[in-house]
Coordinates of C-alpha atoms and ligand atoms in Angstrom, one line a residue:
M198 CA -58.7 8.0 9.9
K199 CA -56.7 5.5 11.6
K200 CA -57.6 2.0 9.9
K201 CA -58.7 -1.2 11.7
L202 CA -56.1 -3.5 10.0
F203 CA -56.3 -6.6 8.9
I204 CA -53.0 -6.8 7.5
P205 CA -50.5 -9.2 8.0
G206 CA -48.1 -7.0 10.3
P207 CA -48.4 -4.6 11.7
V208 CA -51.4 -5.2 13.7
T209 CA -53.6 -2.6 15.4
V210 CA -52.8 -2.2 19.0
S211 CA -54.9 -2.2 22.2
P212 CA -55.1 1.3 23.7
D213 CA -54.1 0.0 27.1
V214 CA -50.7 -1.8 25.5
L215 CA -50.2 1.5 23.4
E216 CA -50.2 3.6 26.6
K217 CA -47.5 1.7 27.8
M218 CA -44.9 2.7 25.4
G219 CA -45.4 5.9 26.9
T220 CA -43.9 5.0 30.1
Q221 CA -41.1 7.2 31.5
M222 CA -37.5 6.0 31.0
I223 CA -35.2 4.0 33.5
G224 CA -31.5 3.5 32.8
H225 CA -30.7 0.3 31.2
R226 CA -28.0 -0.3 33.7
T227 CA -30.2 -0.6 36.5
K228 CA -32.0 -3.4 39.0
D229 CA -35.3 -2.1 37.5
A230 CA -34.0 -2.7 34.1
S231 CA -32.7 -6.1 34.9
E232 CA -36.0 -6.9 36.7
L233 CA -38.5 -5.9 33.6
Q234 CA -36.1 -7.9 31.2
R235 CA -36.1 -10.9 33.6
R236 CA -39.9 -10.4 34.0
I237 CA -40.3 -10.8 30.1
S238 CA -38.3 -13.6 29.3
D239 CA -39.9 -15.7 32.1
K240 CA -43.5 -14.6 30.2
M241 CA -42.0 -15.5 26.9
R242 CA -40.9 -19.0 27.8
K243 CA -44.3 -20.0 28.7
V244 CA -45.8 -18.7 25.3
M245 CA -43.0 -20.7 23.5
Y246 CA -43.2 -23.7 25.6
T247 CA -39.4 -23.5 26.4
E248 CA -37.0 -24.1 29.2
E249 CA -34.3 -22.3 27.0
E250 CA -33.1 -18.9 27.5
I251 CA -34.6 -15.9 25.8
L252 CA -33.1 -12.9 23.8
L253 CA -34.5 -9.8 23.2
S254 CA -33.0 -7.6 20.3
T255 CA -34.4 -4.1 19.7
T256 CA -34.6 -4.7 15.6
S257 CA -37.7 -6.4 13.6
G258 CA -38.0 -10.3 13.7
S259 CA -35.5 -9.9 10.7
G260 CA -32.6 -8.9 13.1
L261 CA -32.7 -12.2 15.1
M262 CA -33.1 -14.2 11.7
E263 CA -29.9 -12.6 10.4
G264 CA -28.1 -13.2 13.6
A265 CA -29.4 -17.1 13.9
V266 CA -27.6 -17.7 10.7
Q267 CA -24.5 -15.7 10.9
S268 CA -23.9 -17.0 14.9
C269 CA -24.9 -20.5 14.5
T270 CA -23.9 -22.2 11.1
K271 CA -20.3 -23.5 11.3
K272 CA -20.4 -25.5 8.1
R273 CA -23.2 -24.7 5.8
A274 CA -26.8 -23.8 6.4
A275 CA -30.1 -25.7 4.9
I276 CA -32.6 -22.9 4.1
F277 CA -36.1 -24.2 3.3
S278 CA -38.6 -21.6 1.6
V279 CA -41.9 -21.5 1.0
G280 CA -42.0 -18.1 0.2
A281 CA -40.7 -14.8 0.4
F282 CA -39.5 -14.7 4.1
G283 CA -37.7 -18.5 3.7
D284 CA -35.7 -16.7 0.8
R285 CA -35.3 -13.6 2.9
W286 CA -33.2 -16.4 5.3
Y287 CA -31.3 -17.2 2.5
K288 CA -30.4 -13.9 1.2
M289 CA -29.0 -13.1 5.2
A290 CA -26.9 -16.0 4.7
K291 CA -25.4 -15.1 1.2
G292 CA -25.0 -11.3 2.5
N293 CA -22.9 -12.5 5.5
N294 CA -21.0 -14.9 3.5
V295 CA -22.6 -18.0 5.3
P296 CA -22.6 -20.8 3.1
A297 CA -25.8 -21.7 2.5
D298 CA -28.3 -23.7 0.0
L299 CA -31.5 -23.0 -0.6
F300 CA -34.7 -25.6 -1.1
Q301 CA -37.6 -24.1 -2.3
S302 CA -41.1 -25.6 -2.6
P303 CA -43.3 -24.9 -5.4
M304 CA -45.4 -21.3 -4.8
G305 CA -48.6 -22.6 -2.6
K306 CA -46.8 -25.8 -1.5
H307 CA -45.2 -26.6 1.7
T308 CA -41.9 -28.1 3.2
T309 CA -42.2 -31.6 3.2
P310 CA -40.4 -33.8 5.8
E311 CA -39.0 -36.2 2.9
M312 CA -37.2 -32.8 1.5
V313 CA -35.3 -32.0 5.1
E314 CA -34.4 -35.7 5.5
E315 CA -33.0 -36.1 1.6
A316 CA -31.0 -32.6 2.2
L317 CA -29.8 -33.5 6.1
A318 CA -29.0 -37.0 5.1
S319 CA -26.4 -35.5 3.1
G320 CA -24.4 -34.8 5.9
K321 CA -23.5 -31.3 4.7
Y322 CA -25.2 -29.0 7.1
D323 CA -25.2 -28.0 10.6
L324 CA -27.9 -25.3 10.6
V325 CA -31.7 -25.8 9.2
T326 CA -33.9 -23.1 8.8
I327 CA -37.9 -23.6 8.4
T328 CA -40.3 -21.1 8.3
H329 CA -43.5 -21.9 10.5
N330 CA -45.9 -19.8 9.0
E331 CA -45.2 -18.3 5.5
T332 CA -47.0 -14.7 5.5
S333 CA -46.8 -14.3 1.6
T334 CA -48.5 -17.4 0.6
G335 CA -51.0 -18.2 4.1
I336 CA -49.1 -21.4 4.6
M337 CA -48.8 -23.2 7.7
N338 CA -45.8 -25.7 7.4
P339 CA -46.2 -29.2 9.0
V340 CA -43.2 -28.2 11.8
K341 CA -44.3 -31.2 14.0
E342 CA -43.4 -33.8 11.5
I343 CA -40.5 -31.9 10.0
S344 CA -39.1 -31.7 13.2
K345 CA -39.1 -35.4 13.6
V346 CA -36.7 -36.0 10.8
I347 CA -34.5 -33.1 12.4
R348 CA -34.1 -34.8 15.8
K349 CA -32.6 -37.5 13.6
Y350 CA -29.6 -35.3 13.1
P351 CA -28.0 -34.2 16.6
D352 CA -25.3 -31.8 15.2
V353 CA -28.0 -29.7 13.2
V354 CA -28.9 -26.7 15.0
F355 CA -32.8 -26.0 13.9
A356 CA -33.9 -22.3 13.7
L357 CA -37.5 -21.7 13.2
D358 CA -39.6 -18.7 11.8
T359 CA -42.3 -17.7 14.0
V360 CA -42.8 -14.4 13.4
S361 CA -46.3 -14.6 12.1
S362 CA -47.6 -17.3 14.1
L363 CA -46.2 -17.0 17.7
G364 CA -48.7 -16.0 20.1
G365 CA -51.4 -17.2 18.0
V366 CA -51.1 -20.4 17.5
K367 CA -49.1 -23.3 20.0
I368 CA -46.0 -23.9 19.0
P369 CA -44.2 -26.1 21.6
F370 CA -40.4 -25.2 21.0
D371 CA -38.9 -27.8 23.3
E372 CA -41.2 -30.7 22.3
W373 CA -40.1 -30.2 18.8
G374 CA -36.3 -29.5 19.4
V375 CA -36.4 -25.9 18.2
D376 CA -33.0 -24.2 19.0
I377 CA -33.6 -20.6 18.0
G378 CA -37.6 -19.4 17.5
I379 CA -38.1 -16.4 16.6
T380 CA -40.7 -13.7 16.6
S381 CA -41.1 -10.3 16.5
T382 CA -43.8 -7.9 18.5
Q383 CA -45.8 -6.5 15.7
K384 CA -47.9 -9.6 14.5
C385 CA -49.4 -12.3 16.7
L386 CA -48.5 -10.7 20.2
G387 CA -50.0 -7.4 19.2
L388 CA -47.7 -4.6 19.9
P389 CA -45.8 -1.9 17.9
P390 CA -43.2 -3.2 15.7
G391 CA -39.6 -2.8 16.7
M392 CA -38.4 -5.5 18.9
A393 CA -37.4 -9.2 18.1
I394 CA -37.6 -11.9 20.5
A395 CA -36.0 -15.3 20.3
S396 CA -35.4 -18.9 22.2
F397 CA -31.8 -19.8 22.1
S398 CA -30.5 -23.2 23.4
K399 CA -27.9 -24.7 25.0
K400 CA -26.9 -26.4 21.8
A401 CA -27.2 -23.4 20.0
M402 CA -25.2 -21.6 22.3
E403 CA -22.2 -24.1 21.9
R404 CA -22.5 -24.2 18.3
A405 CA -22.2 -20.3 18.5
R406 CA -19.0 -20.7 20.6
E407 CA -17.5 -22.5 17.8
V408 CA -18.4 -19.9 15.1
E409 CA -15.4 -17.5 14.4
H410 CA -17.3 -14.3 12.5
R411 CA -20.6 -14.0 14.2
G412 CA -21.2 -10.0 13.4
F413 CA -21.5 -7.9 16.3
Y414 CA -25.0 -6.1 17.1
L415 CA -26.5 -9.4 16.3
D416 CA -24.2 -11.9 17.6
L417 CA -26.6 -13.9 19.5
L418 CA -23.8 -15.4 22.0
S419 CA -22.8 -11.7 22.8
L420 CA -26.4 -11.2 23.9
Y421 CA -26.5 -14.6 25.4
D422 CA -23.1 -14.0 27.5
T423 CA -24.1 -10.5 28.4
I424 CA -27.3 -11.5 29.9
Q425 CA -25.7 -14.3 31.9
K426 CA -23.2 -11.9 33.2
K427 CA -25.0 -9.2 33.7
D428 CA -28.3 -10.3 35.0
Y429 CA -30.5 -9.7 31.9
Q430 CA -29.2 -6.4 30.8
Y431 CA -28.1 -6.1 27.0
P432 CA -24.8 -4.9 25.5
S433 CA -26.6 -2.2 23.7
T434 CA -29.5 0.1 24.7
P435 CA -32.7 -1.3 24.4
S436 CA -36.0 -0.2 23.3
I437 CA -37.3 0.1 26.8
S438 CA -40.6 1.3 25.6
H439 CA -41.3 -2.1 24.2
M440 CA -40.2 -3.6 27.2
Y441 CA -42.9 -2.0 28.9
A442 CA -45.5 -2.7 26.7
L443 CA -44.6 -6.3 26.0
D444 CA -44.3 -7.1 29.7
Y445 CA -48.0 -5.5 30.2
Q446 CA -49.0 -7.3 26.9
L447 CA -47.7 -10.6 28.4
D448 CA -49.7 -10.7 31.4
K449 CA -52.8 -10.0 29.3
I450 CA -52.0 -12.7 27.1
L451 CA -51.1 -15.5 29.7
N452 CA -53.5 -14.4 32.5
R453 CA -56.3 -12.3 31.2
E454 CA -57.2 -14.3 27.9
G455 CA -54.9 -17.5 28.6
L456 CA -53.0 -18.8 26.0
E457 CA -55.4 -21.9 25.3
N458 CA -58.2 -19.2 24.8
R459 CA -56.2 -17.1 22.4
F460 CA -55.3 -20.2 20.3
N461 CA -58.8 -20.9 20.1
R462 CA -59.7 -17.6 19.1
H463 CA -57.1 -17.9 16.6
R464 CA -58.5 -21.1 15.2
E465 CA -62.2 -19.8 15.3
M466 CA -61.4 -16.7 13.2
A467 CA -59.4 -18.7 10.8
D468 CA -62.1 -21.3 10.4
H469 CA -64.6 -18.6 9.9
V470 CA -62.5 -16.7 7.1
R471 CA -61.5 -19.8 5.3
S472 CA -65.3 -21.1 5.0
W473 CA -66.0 -17.5 3.9
A474 CA -63.3 -17.6 1.2
K475 CA -64.6 -21.1 -0.2
E476 CA -68.2 -19.8 -0.3
H477 CA -67.1 -16.5 -2.3
F478 CA -63.8 -17.4 -3.7
E479 CA -61.3 -20.1 -3.1
L480 CA -58.3 -21.0 -0.6
F481 CA -54.7 -20.3 -2.1
A482 CA -53.6 -23.0 0.7
E483 CA -54.1 -26.6 0.3
E484 CA -56.4 -26.9 3.6
P485 CA -54.2 -28.9 5.9
Y486 CA -51.4 -26.4 5.3
A487 CA -53.8 -22.9 5.6
S488 CA -52.5 -20.8 8.0
N489 CA -54.5 -20.2 11.3
T490 CA -53.2 -16.5 11.5
L491 CA -54.0 -15.0 8.0
T492 CA -55.7 -16.3 5.0
T493 CA -54.6 -15.6 1.5
V494 CA -57.7 -15.9 -0.6
R495 CA -57.3 -17.0 -4.4
N496 CA -59.0 -14.1 -6.6
T497 CA -61.3 -16.3 -8.6
R498 CA -63.8 -13.7 -9.3
G499 CA -61.1 -11.2 -10.8
I500 CA -62.2 -8.3 -8.6
N501 CA -59.9 -5.4 -8.3
V502 CA -58.3 -5.9 -4.9
K503 CA -56.6 -2.7 -4.9
E504 CA -60.2 -0.5 -5.6
L505 CA -61.8 -3.0 -3.0
N506 CA -58.8 -1.7 -0.5
R507 CA -59.3 1.6 -1.2
K508 CA -63.1 1.4 -0.8
L509 CA -62.4 -0.3 2.6
G510 CA -60.0 2.4 3.6
E511 CA -62.7 4.6 3.2
R512 CA -64.9 3.0 5.8
G513 CA -61.8 2.4 8.4
Y514 CA -60.5 -0.8 7.5
A515 CA -57.4 -2.5 5.7
I516 CA -56.5 -6.0 4.3
S517 CA -53.5 -6.7 2.1
N518 CA -53.2 -7.5 -1.6
G519 CA -51.2 -10.7 -2.5
Y520 CA -47.5 -10.6 -2.0
G521 CA -45.3 -10.1 -5.0
D522 CA -46.2 -12.0 -8.3
L523 CA -49.6 -12.7 -6.5
K524 CA -50.8 -9.2 -6.2
E525 CA -54.5 -9.1 -7.8
K526 CA -54.3 -12.8 -8.3
T527 CA -54.9 -13.1 -4.3
F528 CA -55.7 -10.9 -1.5
R529 CA -54.6 -11.6 2.4
I530 CA -56.7 -11.0 5.6
A531 CA -54.9 -11.5 8.6
H532 CA -56.7 -12.7 11.7
M533 CA -54.1 -12.0 14.3
A534 CA -53.0 -10.6 17.9
D535 CA -55.9 -8.8 19.6
T536 CA -58.8 -9.0 16.5
T537 CA -62.0 -10.4 17.7
M538 CA -64.5 -12.7 15.7
E539 CA -67.0 -10.0 15.8
E540 CA -64.6 -7.4 13.9
V541 CA -64.0 -10.3 11.4
K542 CA -67.4 -10.8 10.6
E543 CA -67.7 -6.6 10.5
L544 CA -64.9 -6.7 7.7
L545 CA -66.5 -9.9 5.8
A546 CA -69.9 -8.2 5.4
L547 CA -68.2 -5.3 4.5
I548 CA -66.3 -6.7 1.5
E549 CA -69.6 -8.6 0.3
E550 CA -71.6 -5.1 0.4
L551 CA -68.7 -3.3 -1.5
M552 CA -68.3 -6.4 -4.0
E553 CA -71.7 -6.0 -4.8
Ligands
PLP864 C1 -42.9 -10.2 9.1 C2 -42.2 -11.9 8.7 C3 -40.7 -11.7 9.0 C4 -40.2 -10.5 9.3 O1 -40.3 -9.7 10.5 P1 -39.9 -8.3 10.6 O2 -40.4 -7.9 12.1 O3 -40.6 -7.7 9.5 O4 -38.4 -8.4 10.4 C5 -40.4 -12.7 8.9 N1 -40.9 -13.6 8.7 C6 -42.1 -13.8 8.5 C7 -43.1 -15.3 8.3 C8 -42.9 -12.7 8.5 O5 -44.5 -12.7 8.6

């Protein structure tokens, strides 16, 4: 039985969007391919609130995260981590021989503007990475405040992981000075996994020109230069199937639902799950930093999460256990993409019934 997914990616995909994945192929060096890719970029600029260039990559989000740290660090990267995905960015730097330092917040805490200020004031760094929404802990960082600090350092390229929040929360890239804002298809955008999308500012592009070893497949400058030269065509064969589905889903997001409505729906679902969590358990995150796209619940009643999820599975639902060391100590309920309040309410009622 197919389960309704309340896990933080991949999400359940609407049947009409899924159907677009089955569209017959076109050549990736055709005018139609150029038009498709340009259309997607124009629409993504709206979702990302940016005037900058858009890069598409046939990888999951991690691909463009790796590409960002590798292509745009000339001196040293300051990697801020509030959990597994911040740590991952540090591993990517190390694995590619990119000089980097890791600044970890205590488990369950956010990145503070003060931490960022202290690191950048050293003058050692020319790239900073921040996680907007940490999916392992359910923390949403105060990026607006952090961005004010980063702005004071014009030589620093600002890379932001918005993989589990873009499309569910308003993230004004240009207003916040984001140079490379990265997301994947399988979370709040509501598509199958397999494609990553990033904004790429002039500043990031100029930096990349000064970096000698940028890799090959994930070289963001090569993606950028190729789409300029070849009318939005990419150096390697992209997942054209994803592009059809993305083009269609972006129309639904922008025109059928509307961004404001979509963000409101995510906030309402988050408010509802948070009050439910506080009534029956506790929130793992401090409330001002609790994510609007997933909720991490502290398992204060000592329920068997694995068993609960097995029983939910029999009824056609799936949630996520805690991440890593937080397994059984917490569990996670995602409320993202095209999930409705009605579905959230059904899930919570079922959890209550199964806990009795
Ligand atoms: C899922 C996720 C990633 C990794 O994205 P993939 O598309 O799985 O590579 C990175 N960061 C965050 C915050 C995520 O939630």
